[in-house]
Structure formats: structure tokens, C-alpha cells
Short mmCIF file of C-alpha atoms and ligand atoms in Angstrom, two decimals:
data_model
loop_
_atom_site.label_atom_id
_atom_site.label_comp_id
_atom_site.label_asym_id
_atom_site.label_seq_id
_atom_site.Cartn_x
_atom_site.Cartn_y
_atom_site.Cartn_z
CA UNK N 1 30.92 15.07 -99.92
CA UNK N 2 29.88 12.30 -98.03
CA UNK N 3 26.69 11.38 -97.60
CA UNK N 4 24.97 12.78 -94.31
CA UNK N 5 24.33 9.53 -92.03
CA UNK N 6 21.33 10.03 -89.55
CA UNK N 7 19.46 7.93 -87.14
CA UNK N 8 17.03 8.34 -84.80
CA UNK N 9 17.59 7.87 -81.22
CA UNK N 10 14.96 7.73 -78.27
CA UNK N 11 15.92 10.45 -76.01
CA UNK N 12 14.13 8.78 -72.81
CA UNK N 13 16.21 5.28 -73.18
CA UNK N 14 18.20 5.66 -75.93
CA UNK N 15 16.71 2.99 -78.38
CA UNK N 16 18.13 3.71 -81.65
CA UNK N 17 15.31 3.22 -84.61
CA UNK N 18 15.53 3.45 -88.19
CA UNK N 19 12.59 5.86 -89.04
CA UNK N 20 10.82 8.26 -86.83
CA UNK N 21 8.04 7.32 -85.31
CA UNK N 22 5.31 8.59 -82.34
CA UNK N 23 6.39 6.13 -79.33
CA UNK N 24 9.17 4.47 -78.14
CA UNK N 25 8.92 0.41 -78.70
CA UNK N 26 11.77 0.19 -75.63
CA UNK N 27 10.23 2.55 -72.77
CA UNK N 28 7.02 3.47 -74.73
CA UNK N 29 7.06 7.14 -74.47
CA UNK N 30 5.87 9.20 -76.20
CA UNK N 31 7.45 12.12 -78.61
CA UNK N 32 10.73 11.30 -77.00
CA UNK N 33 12.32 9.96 -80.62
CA UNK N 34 14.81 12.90 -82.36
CA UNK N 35 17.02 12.25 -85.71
CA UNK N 36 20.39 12.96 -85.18
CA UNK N 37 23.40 12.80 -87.58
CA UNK N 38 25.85 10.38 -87.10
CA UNK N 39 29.09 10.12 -89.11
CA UNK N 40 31.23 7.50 -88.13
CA UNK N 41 35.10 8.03 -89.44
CA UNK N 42 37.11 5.00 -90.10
CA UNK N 43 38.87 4.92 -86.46
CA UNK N 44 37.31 6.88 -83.91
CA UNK N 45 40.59 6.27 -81.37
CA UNK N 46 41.29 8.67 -78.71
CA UNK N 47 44.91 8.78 -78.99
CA UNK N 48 44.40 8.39 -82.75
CA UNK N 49 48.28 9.73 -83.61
CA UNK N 50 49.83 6.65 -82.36
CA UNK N 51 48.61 3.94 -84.23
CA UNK N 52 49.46 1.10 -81.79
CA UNK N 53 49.06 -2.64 -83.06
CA UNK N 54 47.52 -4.04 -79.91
CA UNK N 55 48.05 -7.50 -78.96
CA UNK N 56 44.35 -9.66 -79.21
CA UNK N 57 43.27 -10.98 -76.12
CA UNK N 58 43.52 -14.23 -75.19
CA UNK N 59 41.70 -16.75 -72.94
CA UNK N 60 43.19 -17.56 -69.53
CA UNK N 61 42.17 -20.18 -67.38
CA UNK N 62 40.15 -18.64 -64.88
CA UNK N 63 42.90 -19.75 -62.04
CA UNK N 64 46.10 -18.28 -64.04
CA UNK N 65 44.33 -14.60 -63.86
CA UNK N 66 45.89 -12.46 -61.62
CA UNK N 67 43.96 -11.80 -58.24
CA UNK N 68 46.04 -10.00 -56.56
CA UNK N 69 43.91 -7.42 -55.56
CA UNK N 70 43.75 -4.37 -57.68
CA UNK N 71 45.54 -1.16 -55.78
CA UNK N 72 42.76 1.04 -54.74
CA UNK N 73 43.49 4.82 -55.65
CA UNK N 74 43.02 6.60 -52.31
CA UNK N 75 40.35 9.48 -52.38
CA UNK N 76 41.30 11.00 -49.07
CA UNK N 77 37.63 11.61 -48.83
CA UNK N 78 36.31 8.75 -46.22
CA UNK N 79 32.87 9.20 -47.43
CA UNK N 80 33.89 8.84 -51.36
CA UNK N 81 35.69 5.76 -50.48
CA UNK N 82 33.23 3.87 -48.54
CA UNK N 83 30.46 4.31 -51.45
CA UNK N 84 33.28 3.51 -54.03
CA UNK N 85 33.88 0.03 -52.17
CA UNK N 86 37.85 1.54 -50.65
CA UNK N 87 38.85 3.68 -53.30
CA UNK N 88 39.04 4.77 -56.88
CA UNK N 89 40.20 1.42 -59.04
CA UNK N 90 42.44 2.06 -61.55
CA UNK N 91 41.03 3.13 -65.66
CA UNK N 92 37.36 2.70 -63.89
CA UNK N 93 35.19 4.82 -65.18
CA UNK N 94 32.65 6.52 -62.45
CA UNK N 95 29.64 8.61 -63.13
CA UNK N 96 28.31 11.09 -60.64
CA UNK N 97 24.65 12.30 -61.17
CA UNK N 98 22.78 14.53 -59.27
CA UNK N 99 19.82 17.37 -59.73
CA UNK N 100 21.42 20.94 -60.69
CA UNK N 101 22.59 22.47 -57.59
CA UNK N 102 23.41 19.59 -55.41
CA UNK N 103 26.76 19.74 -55.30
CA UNK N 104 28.43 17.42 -57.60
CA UNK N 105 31.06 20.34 -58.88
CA UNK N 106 31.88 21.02 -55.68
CA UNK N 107 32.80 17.55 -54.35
CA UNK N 108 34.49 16.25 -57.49
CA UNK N 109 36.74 19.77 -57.47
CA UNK N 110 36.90 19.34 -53.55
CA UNK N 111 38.41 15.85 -54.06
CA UNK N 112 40.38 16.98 -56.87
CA UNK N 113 42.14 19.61 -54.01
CA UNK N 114 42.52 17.46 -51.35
CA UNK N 115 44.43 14.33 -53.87
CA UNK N 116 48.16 14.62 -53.76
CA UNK N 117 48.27 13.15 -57.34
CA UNK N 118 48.23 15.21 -60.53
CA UNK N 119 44.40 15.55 -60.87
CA UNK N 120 42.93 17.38 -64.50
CA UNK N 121 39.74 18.74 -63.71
CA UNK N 122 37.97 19.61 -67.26
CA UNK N 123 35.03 21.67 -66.91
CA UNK N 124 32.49 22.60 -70.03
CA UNK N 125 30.25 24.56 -67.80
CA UNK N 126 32.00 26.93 -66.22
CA UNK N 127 35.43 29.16 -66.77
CA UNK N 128 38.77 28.68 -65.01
CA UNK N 129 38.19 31.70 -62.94
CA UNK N 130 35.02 30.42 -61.36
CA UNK N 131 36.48 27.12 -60.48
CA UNK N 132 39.18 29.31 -59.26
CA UNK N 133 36.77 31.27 -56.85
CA UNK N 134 34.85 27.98 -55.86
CA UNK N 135 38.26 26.51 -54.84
CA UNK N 136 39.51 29.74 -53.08
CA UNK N 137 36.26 28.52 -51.14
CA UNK N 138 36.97 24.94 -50.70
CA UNK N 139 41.06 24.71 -49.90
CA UNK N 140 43.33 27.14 -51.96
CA UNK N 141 46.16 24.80 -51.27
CA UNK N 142 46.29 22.05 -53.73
CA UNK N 143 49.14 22.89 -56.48
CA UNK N 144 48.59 19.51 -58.35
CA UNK N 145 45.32 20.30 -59.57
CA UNK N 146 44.73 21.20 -63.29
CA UNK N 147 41.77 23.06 -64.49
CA UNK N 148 41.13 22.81 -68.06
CA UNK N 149 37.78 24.74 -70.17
CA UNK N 150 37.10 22.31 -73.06
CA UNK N 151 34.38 20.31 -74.50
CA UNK N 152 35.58 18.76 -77.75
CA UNK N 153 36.82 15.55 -76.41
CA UNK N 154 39.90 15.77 -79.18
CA UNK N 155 41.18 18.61 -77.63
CA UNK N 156 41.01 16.96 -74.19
CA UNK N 157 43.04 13.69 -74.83
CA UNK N 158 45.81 16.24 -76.49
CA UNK N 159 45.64 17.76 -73.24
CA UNK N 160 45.92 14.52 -71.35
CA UNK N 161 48.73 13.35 -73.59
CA UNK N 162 50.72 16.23 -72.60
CA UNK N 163 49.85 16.56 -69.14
CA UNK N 164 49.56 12.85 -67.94
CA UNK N 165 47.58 13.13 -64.91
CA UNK N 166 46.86 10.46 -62.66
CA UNK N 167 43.02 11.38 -62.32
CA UNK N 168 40.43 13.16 -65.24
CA UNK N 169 37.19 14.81 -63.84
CA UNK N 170 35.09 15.33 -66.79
CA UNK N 171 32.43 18.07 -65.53
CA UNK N 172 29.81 16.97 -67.37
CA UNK N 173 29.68 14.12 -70.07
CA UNK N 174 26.90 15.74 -71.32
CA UNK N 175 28.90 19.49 -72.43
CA UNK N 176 31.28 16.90 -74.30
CA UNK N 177 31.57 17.11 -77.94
CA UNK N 178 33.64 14.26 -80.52
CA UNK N 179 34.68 15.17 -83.74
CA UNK N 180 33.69 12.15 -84.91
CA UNK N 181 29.79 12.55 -84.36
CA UNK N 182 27.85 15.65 -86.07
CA UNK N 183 25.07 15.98 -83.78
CA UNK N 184 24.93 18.62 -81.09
CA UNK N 185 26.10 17.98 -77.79
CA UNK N 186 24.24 16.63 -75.03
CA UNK N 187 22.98 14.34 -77.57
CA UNK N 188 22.46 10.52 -77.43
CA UNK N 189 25.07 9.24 -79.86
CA UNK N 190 27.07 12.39 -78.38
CA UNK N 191 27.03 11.18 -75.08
CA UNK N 192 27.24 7.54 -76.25
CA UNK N 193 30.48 8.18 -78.28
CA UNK N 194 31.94 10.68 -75.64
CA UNK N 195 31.87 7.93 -73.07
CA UNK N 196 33.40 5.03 -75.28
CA UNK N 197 36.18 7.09 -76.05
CA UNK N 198 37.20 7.72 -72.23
CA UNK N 199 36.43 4.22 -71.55
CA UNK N 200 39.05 3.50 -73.93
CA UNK N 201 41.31 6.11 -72.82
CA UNK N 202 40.51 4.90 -69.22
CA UNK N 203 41.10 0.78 -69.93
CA UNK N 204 44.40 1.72 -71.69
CA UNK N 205 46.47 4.19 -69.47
CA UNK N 206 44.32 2.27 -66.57
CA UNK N 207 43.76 6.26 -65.39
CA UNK N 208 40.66 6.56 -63.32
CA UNK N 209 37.65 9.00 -64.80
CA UNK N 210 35.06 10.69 -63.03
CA UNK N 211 32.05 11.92 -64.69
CA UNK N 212 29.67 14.00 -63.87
CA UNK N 213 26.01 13.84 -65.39
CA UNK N 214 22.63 15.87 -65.10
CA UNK N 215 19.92 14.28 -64.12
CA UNK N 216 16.26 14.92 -65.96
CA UNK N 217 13.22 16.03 -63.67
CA UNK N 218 12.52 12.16 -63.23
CA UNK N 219 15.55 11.63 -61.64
CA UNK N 220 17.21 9.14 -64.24
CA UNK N 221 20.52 10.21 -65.79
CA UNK N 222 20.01 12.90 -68.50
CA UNK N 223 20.39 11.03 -72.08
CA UNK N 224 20.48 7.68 -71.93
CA UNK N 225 20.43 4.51 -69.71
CA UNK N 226 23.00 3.33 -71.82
CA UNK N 227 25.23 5.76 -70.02
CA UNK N 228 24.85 3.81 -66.75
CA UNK N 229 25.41 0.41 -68.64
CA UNK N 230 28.87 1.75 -69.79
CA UNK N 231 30.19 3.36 -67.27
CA UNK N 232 31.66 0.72 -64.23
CA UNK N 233 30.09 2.49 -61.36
CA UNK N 234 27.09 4.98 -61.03
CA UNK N 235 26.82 7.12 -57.89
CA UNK N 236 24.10 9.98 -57.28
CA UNK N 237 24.65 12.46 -55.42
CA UNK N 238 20.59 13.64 -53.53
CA UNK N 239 19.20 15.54 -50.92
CA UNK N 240 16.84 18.07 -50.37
CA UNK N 241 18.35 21.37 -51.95
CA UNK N 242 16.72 23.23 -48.81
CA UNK N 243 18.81 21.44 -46.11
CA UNK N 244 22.19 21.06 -45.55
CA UNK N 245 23.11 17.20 -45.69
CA UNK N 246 23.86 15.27 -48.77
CA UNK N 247 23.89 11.77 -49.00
CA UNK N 248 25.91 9.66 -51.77
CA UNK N 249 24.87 6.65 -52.99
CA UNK N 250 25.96 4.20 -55.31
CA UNK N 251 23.44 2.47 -57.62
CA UNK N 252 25.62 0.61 -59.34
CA UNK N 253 28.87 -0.66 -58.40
CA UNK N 254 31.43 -3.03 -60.67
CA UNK N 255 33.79 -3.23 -57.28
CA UNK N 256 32.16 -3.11 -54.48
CA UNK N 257 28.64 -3.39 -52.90
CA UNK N 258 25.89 -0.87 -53.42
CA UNK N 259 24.72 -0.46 -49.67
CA UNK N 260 27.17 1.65 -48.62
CA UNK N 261 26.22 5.60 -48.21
CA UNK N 262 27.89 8.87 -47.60
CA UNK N 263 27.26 11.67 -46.00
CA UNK N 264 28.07 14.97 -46.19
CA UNK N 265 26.88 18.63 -44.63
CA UNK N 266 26.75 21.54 -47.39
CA UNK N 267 28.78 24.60 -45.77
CA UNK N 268 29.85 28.07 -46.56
CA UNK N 269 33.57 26.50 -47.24
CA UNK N 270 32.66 23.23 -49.23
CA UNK N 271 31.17 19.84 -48.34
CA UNK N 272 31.86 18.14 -44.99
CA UNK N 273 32.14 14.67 -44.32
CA UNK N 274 30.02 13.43 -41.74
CA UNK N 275 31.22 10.84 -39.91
CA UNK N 276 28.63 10.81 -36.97
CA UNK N 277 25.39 11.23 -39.12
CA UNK N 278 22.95 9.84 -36.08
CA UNK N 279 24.44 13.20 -33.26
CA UNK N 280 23.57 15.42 -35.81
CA UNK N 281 20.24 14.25 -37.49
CA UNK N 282 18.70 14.10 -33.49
CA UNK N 283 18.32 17.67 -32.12
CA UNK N 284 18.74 17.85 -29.17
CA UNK N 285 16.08 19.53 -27.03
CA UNK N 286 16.25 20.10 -23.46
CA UNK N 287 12.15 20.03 -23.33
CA UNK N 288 10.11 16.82 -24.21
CA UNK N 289 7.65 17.49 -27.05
CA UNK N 290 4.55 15.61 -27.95
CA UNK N 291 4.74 13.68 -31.44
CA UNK N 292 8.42 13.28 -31.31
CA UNK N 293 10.11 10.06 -31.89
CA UNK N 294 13.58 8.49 -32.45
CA UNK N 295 14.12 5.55 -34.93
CA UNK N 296 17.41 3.51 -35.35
CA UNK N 297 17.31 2.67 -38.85
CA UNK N 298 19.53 1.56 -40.89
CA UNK N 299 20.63 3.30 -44.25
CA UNK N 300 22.89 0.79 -46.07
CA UNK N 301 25.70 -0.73 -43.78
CA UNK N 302 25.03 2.16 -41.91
CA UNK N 303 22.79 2.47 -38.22
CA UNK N 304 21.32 5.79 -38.10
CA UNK N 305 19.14 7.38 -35.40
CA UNK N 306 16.35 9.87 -37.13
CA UNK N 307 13.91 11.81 -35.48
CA UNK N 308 10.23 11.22 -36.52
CA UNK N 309 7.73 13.89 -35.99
CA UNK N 310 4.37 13.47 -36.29
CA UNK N 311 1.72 16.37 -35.47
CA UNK N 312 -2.11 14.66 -35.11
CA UNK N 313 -5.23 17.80 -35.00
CA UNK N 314 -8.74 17.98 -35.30
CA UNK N 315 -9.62 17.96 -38.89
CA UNK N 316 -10.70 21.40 -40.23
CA UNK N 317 -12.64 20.12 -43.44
CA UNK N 318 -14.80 17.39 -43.98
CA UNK N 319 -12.01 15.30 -45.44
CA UNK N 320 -8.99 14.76 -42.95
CA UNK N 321 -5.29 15.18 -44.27
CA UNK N 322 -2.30 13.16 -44.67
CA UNK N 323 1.13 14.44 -45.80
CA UNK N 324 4.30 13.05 -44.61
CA UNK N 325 7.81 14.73 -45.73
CA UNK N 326 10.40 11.68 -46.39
CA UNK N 327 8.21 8.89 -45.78
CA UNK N 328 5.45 7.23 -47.99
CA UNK N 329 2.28 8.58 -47.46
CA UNK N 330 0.66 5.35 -48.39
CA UNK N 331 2.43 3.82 -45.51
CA UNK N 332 1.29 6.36 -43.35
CA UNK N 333 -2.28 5.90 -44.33
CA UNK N 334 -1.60 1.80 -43.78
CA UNK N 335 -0.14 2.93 -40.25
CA UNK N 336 -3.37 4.92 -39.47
CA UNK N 337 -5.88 2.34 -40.37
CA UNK N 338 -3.63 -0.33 -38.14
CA UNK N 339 -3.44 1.92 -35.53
CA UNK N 340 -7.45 2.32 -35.57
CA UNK N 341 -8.58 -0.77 -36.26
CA UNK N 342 -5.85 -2.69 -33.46
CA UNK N 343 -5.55 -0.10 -31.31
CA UNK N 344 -8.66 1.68 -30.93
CA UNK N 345 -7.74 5.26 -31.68
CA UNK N 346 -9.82 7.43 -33.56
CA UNK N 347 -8.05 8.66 -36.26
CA UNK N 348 -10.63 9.19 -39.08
CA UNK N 349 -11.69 12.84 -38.24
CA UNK N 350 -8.12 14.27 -37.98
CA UNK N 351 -5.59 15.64 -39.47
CA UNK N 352 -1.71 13.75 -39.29
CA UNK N 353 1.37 15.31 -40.72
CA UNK N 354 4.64 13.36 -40.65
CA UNK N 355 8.09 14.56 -41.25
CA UNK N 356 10.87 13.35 -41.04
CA UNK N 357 13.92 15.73 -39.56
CA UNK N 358 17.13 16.47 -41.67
CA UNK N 359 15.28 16.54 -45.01
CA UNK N 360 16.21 13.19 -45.61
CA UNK N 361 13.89 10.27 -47.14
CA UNK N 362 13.77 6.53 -45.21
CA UNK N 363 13.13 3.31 -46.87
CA UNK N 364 13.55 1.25 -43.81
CA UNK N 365 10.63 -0.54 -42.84
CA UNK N 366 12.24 -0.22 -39.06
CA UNK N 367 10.60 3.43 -38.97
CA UNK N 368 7.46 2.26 -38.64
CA UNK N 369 7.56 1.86 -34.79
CA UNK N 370 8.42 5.32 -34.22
CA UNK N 371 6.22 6.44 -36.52
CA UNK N 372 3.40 5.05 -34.83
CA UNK N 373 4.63 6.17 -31.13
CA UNK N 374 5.42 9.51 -32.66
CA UNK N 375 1.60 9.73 -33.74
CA UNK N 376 0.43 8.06 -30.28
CA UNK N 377 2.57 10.97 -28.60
CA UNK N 378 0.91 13.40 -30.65
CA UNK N 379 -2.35 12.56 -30.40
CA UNK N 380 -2.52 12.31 -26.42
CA UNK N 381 -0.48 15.36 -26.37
CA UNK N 382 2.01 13.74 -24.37
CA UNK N 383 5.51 13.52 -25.28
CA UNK N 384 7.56 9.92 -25.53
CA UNK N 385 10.65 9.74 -22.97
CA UNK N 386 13.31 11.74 -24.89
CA UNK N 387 15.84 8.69 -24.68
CA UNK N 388 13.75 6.18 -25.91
CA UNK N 389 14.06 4.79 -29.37
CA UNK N 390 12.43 2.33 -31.81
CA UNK N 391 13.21 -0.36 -34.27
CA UNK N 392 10.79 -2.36 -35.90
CA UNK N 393 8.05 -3.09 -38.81
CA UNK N 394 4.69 -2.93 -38.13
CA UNK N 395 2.35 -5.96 -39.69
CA UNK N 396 -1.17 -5.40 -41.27
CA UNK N 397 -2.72 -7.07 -38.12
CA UNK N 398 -0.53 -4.94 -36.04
CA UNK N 399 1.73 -7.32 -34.95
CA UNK N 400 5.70 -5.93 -34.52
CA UNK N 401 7.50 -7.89 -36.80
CA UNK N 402 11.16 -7.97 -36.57
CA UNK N 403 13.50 -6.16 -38.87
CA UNK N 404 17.38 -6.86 -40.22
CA UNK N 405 20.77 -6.43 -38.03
CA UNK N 406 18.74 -5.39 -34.96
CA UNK N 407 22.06 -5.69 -32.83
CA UNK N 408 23.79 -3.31 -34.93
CA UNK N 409 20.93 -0.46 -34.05
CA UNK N 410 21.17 -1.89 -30.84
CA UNK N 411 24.69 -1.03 -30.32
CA UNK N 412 24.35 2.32 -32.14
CA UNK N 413 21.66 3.33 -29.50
CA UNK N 414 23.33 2.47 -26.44
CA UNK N 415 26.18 3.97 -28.15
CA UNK N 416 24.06 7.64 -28.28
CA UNK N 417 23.04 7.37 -24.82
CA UNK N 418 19.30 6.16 -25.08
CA UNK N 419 17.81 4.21 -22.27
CA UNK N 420 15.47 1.99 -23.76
CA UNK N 421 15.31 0.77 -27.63
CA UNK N 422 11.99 -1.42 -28.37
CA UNK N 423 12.33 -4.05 -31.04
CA UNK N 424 10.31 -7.09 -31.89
CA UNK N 425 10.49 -10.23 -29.74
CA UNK N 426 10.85 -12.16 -32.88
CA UNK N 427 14.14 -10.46 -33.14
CA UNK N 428 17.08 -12.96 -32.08
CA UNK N 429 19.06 -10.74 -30.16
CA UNK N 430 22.08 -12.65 -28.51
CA UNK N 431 23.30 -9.56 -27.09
CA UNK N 432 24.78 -9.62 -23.12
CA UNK N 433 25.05 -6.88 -20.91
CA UNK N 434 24.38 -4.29 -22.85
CA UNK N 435 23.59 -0.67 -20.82
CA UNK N 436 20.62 -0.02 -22.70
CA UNK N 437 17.16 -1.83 -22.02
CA UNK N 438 15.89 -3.62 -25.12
CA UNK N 439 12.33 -3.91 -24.67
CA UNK N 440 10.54 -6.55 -26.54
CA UNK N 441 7.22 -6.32 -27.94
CA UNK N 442 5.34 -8.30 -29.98
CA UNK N 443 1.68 -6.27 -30.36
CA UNK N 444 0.66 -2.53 -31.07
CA UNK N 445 -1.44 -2.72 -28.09
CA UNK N 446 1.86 -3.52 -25.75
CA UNK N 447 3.52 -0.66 -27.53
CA UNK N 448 0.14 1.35 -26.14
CA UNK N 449 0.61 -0.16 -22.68
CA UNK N 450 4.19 0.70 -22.27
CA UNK N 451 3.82 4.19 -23.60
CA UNK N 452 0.61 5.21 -21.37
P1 LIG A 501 27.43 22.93 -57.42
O1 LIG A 501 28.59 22.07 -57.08
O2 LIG A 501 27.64 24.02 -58.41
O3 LIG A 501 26.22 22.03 -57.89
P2 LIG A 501 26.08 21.12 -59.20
O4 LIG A 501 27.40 21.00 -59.84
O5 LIG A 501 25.55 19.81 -58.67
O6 LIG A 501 25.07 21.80 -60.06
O7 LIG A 501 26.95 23.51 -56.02
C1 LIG A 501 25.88 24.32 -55.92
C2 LIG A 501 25.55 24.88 -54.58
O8 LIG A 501 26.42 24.63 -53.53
C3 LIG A 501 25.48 26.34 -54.75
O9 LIG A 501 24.11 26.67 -54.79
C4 LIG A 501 26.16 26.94 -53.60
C5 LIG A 501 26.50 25.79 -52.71
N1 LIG A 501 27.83 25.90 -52.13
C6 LIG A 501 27.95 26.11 -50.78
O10 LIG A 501 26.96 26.22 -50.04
N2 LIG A 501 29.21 26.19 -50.22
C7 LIG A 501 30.34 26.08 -50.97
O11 LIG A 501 31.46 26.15 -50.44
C8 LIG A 501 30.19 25.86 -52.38
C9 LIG A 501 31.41 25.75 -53.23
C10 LIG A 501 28.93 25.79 -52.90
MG1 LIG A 502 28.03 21.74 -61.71
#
């Protein structure tokens, strides 16, 4: 018998070492380094029955290569296309991750339904009759949709080679198992040797693959980062598993730009698209509360209004707390300590909670307006005119400093009704006639004045 080959493999970045040892020279962790047994065959080919002599590549001038551009494979999913840059491109190789119960099995099967090509939707996690119920769910219509219960990868291209489809949903890389490789599933040169062989399945019938992976409790792809450096495009699928919406990113993208953002609403019958993400993440009250404020930020390409609550008390305990839900709490406390220092307010003795509505987390430093008039609001106990709005960063010495594409939130205010939207005056706005008020500002203080 052969000897047994083994190697040892960090399980945190996927380093591969020749002895064991305590930490990780790559990503220095600790404990994360596991031997596993590797046995590479002579040809590890996915179609390895047909032994085709390829032809070697050869250089092209960079102006005889074809640019015509590559046919996008529709998704019929506007969401899915935007964040895939207009469409699956053809043998790509895309990799969905996502914490467990997000919703990745239910999109990919959801797009599966709704495609009008032949569409083979392998699943290691679950049985045909569950994907069966899910898409009773979703859209029983869809007759061009395989389902297929499988994890040795051998067994899948057999399937492939028989069935041809146009698409392969691979639910998830990390269930698949290769012949080729002895160690158990889920494992590092598992994964690894799973995903070349679909990239070369992929690159050679140029059939687009969609793979779904688990993320670890960090939030990185489960197994390695190599995975990610493979694969042409990475998307992740988050959102807080207590509310509704979903938003899609794309982290990495060979074909198109990584700004771009979908959105979806979790419902009884499947995911829906969003289209109009700003109506729905306002609520819209017929009362004016204290502490509430609207921001127009902008998430990607995307404007999108958000509604900022703040609630400001008395402290109860000596030490006063801060907690904010889907903002940085060290921003906060920065906000706070402008706020007293530029604008007066005794802060120190209370309490300030933030949140921010929808259960979804902002990067954009254009929230900081609103937070601020949110906490104003709160504090005085008076609440802001419900169709005002705010866009703009907020500077150390409390100066409003202007922020990216201000038109574009401009536009996407006056487009929601609001009356007045207050931006920086270092903004260059060369808007004209535009319905709603843009109110510049250029100090905390005249944010103070026109609120009071
Ligand atoms: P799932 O796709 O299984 O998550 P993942 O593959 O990312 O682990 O989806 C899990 C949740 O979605 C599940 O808790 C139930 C919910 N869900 C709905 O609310 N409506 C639906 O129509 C479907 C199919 C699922
Ligand atoms: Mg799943």
C-alpha cells in the first residue's frame, strides 16, 4: 500500500506547514494547526474518463483578445444581478457565505426556481424532500430545476455529465468530499481540492457555479481564505437573524464593482426583493417623537433614508451608559464629547442609547448629523420635524464636514417627500430647483440654532 501522505494545515488561514506546531506563522493563532492526510492520485481531473489533449495556451497581444463583452447569464433576480455586476458570467465561480440561518439555501434554491435554464441544485445538507417542501414554499412552478443529494464530488460531475445543466448550485463546498483527498470533509485540503475541481469543471464547459459556504463565529468564510482567493467572486449574505431584511454584498468581485448591495425582506413564502429599501426602513408615524431622526446615507451606489433613534435619561448609576445597536459605539462616545464640549450640553451624567431601525448596521460617516439631532431631540424632549433629514460628518471640533454624492441623497429625499435635508456648506451642490430645501450648515452650534 501506499504510503499515507499527511500535512498539516492551519485551520484559521489555511497555511500549510510541514510539522505541527503551537501557532500559526501566517495569522498567528493559536492551536488552530490539524494534520490531515492528503493523497494526491496521478490526475485529479473532474471529467477524468475523457482524457482530452488540451491545446497549451498561447500569448495574444493584448489588442487581438476578444472584448466583446462576455454574455451575462440573467438571474431574473434584480437584486442578485446588481451585486453580481449584471448577471452571472459564464464558468465563474461565485461563493455565497453567510451565518447559519440567514438564508443562503433559500435564495440560491429561490433563484434556481425562478431561472428558465436547466439549473442542478446539489445539496449535502439536506434531503430532496426538504428542498421539496422549502420550494413548495418559495414557487412550486419551476420544472427545470434539478435537485440532487450528494457530496462526493465524483459522483456529482457523473451527474453533470449526464444531465448538462446550464447552472450548478453546490449547497455547501464545505459537505463536499473528492476521492482524491483522504481527509474528512469540511477539511482544508478538502475544501481546497473540492473547489479546484469545479473551477476546472467551471473554466471548461464555461457553466456558471454557485457555492455556498458557512461562515465561522468571526465572520470569515469557514476553512480557509484560500477559498475566497479561488473562487472569482465572494458575496455574503448578513443581517440581523431577528429582523426581516437581508442585505447582499459582494466583497470581492472579478466582474464588476464591490459597492453595489441588495436587499431583500425574509417572508413566510421566500425572500423578497426590495426595490424601495428607504419607504420601508422609515416608519411611518403619524405622531412626532423625541430622539427620532432621518439620515440619507448612502450604502454602496445606493441612497438610503434610515431612521436614527436615540433615547438620552438621567443616569441611574454612578457611571452613565452608552450602547448603540448598528452604529459604533466609539463614535457615539466621540459624538457625545463634541456635542459637550461645542455645544454646551451636559451629557456626562446620562444615559444615551442609539439604535438604529431595521436591524441594519451603517458605515457612512453621513449618519453622524442625525445622530447628533436625534440625541439633541431626545435630550430636550422635543421631537425633530418629521420631514426633515440629515446628511453629513461631524468633525472633532464640531465643524459639519461634507460627505460623498450629496446630490444623489439629495434627490432621494425630495424624492420621499421630506421638506428640508441639511448638509454641509462645504458640499458643492449644483443642484436647481429642487422642491426640497437644502439647508447648509457649517457648525454644530447652527445645527442647535435651527433645531431650537
Ligand atoms: P436557510 O436558507 O435554511 O438558511 P441557511 O441556508 O443560510 O442556513 O433559511 C433559514 C431561515 O429562513 C429559516 O429559519 C426559516 C426562514 N424562512 C422563512 O422565513 N421563509 C421561507 O419561505 C423560507 C424558505 C425560510
Ligand atoms: Mg442552508
Amino acid at each position: 500500500m501506499a504510503k499515507v501522505k499527511t500535512t498539516f494545515f492551519c485551520q484559521n488561514c489555511g497555511t500549510q506547514f510541514a510539522k505541527w506546531q503551537g501557532q500559526c506563522n501566517a495569522c498567528k493563532e493559536w492551536n488552530t494547526i490539524v494534520e490531515e492526510v492528503i493523497q494526491k492520485p496521478e490526475k485529479s481531473d473532474w471529467k477524468s474518463s475523457t482524457s482530452s489533449v488540451k491545446r497549451a495556451s498561447v500569448p495574444l497581444r493584448i489588442n487581438e483578445i476578444d472584448t466583446t463583452n462576455e454574455p451575462r447569464l440573467d438571474t431574473f433576480d434584480a437584486e442578485f444581478n446588481r451585486v453580481l455586476g449584471g448577471g452571472m458570467v459564464p464558468g465563474s465561480l461565485t461563493l455565497l457565505g453567510g451565518e447559519p440561518g440567514i438564508g443562503k439555501s433559500t435564495l440560491l434554491l429561490q433563484i434556481s426556481l425562478k431561472l428558465p435554464y436547466k439549473t442542478l441544485y446539489v445539496s449535502g445538507e439536506e434531503s430532496q424532500k426538504q428542498i421539496k417542501m422549502r420550494a413548495e414554499r418559495i414557487n412550486p412552478e419551476n420544472s427545470n430545476c434539478y435537485i440532487l443529494t450528494e457530496t462526493k464530488t465524483q459522483n456529482i460531475f457523473k451527474q453533470i455529465e449526464d444531465l448538462e445543466p446550464d447552472i450548478v448550485i453546490i449547497d455547501s463546498i464545505q459537505t463536499l468530499h473528492s476521492d482524491y483527498i483522504e481527509s474528512s470533509s469540511g477539511s482544508i485540503s478538502q475544501i481546497k481540492e473540492c473547489t479546484a475541481e469545479l473551477i476546472k469543471f467551471a473554466k471548461e464547459t464555461a457553466t456558471p457555479v454557485l457555492l455556498i459556504g458557512h461562515i465561522t463565529k468571526d465572520g470569515n468564510i469557514a476553512g480557509p481564505k484560500i477559498l475566497e482567493h479561488m473562487v472569482d467572486t465572494v458575496l455574503q449574505f448578513e443581517g440581523d437573524r431577528n429582523h426581516v431584511f437581508r442585505i447582499l454584498r459582494a466583497h470581492k468581485n472579478r466582474f464588476g464593482s464591490t459597492n453595489e448591495l441588495g436587499i431583500y425582506e425574509m417572508q413566510g413564502s421566500g425572500l423578497r426583493e426590495v426595490s424601495n429599501p428607504s419607504e420601508i426602513l422609515i416608519s411611518k408615524k403619524e405622531e412626532e417623537l423625541s430622539g427620532n431622526a432621518i439620515a440619507a446615507t448612502l450604502e454602496g451606489m445606493r441612497p438610503l433614508m434610515i431612521e436614527v433613534q436615540a433615547l438620552v435619561s438621567t443616569a441611574v448609576y454612578g457611571t452613565p451608559q452608552r450602547s448603540a445597536t448598528g452604529f459604533n459605539a466609539k463614535r457615539l462616545n466621540m459624538l457625545l464629547a463634541i456635542l459637550e464640549k461645542r455645544a454646551g450640553f451636559r451629557l456626562g451624567a446620562k444615559d444615551v442609547f442609539l439604535n438604529i431601525t431595521g436591524g441594519i448596521t451603517v458605515d457612512d460617516p453621513a449618519i453622524d448629523l442625525a445622530v447628533v439631532a436625534s440625541i439633541l431631540s431626545s435630550n430636550e424632549d422635543v421631537p425633530l420635524q418629521k420631514d426633515f433629514c440629515f446628511a453629513a460628518e461631524v468633525g472633532l471640533s464640531g465643524e459639519i464636514r461634507p460627505v460623498q454624492r450629496v446630490e444623489q441623497r439629495i434627490l432621494e429625499a425630495e424624492k420621499l417627500g421630506f421638506s428640508t435635508i441639511f448638509v454641509s456648506k462645504y458640499n458643492k451642490i449644483s443642484l436647481k430647483n429642487t422642491a426640497i430645501k437644502v439647508q447648509l450648515i457649517s457648525k454644530i452650534e447652527d445645527l442647535v440654532a435651527e433645531l431650537s
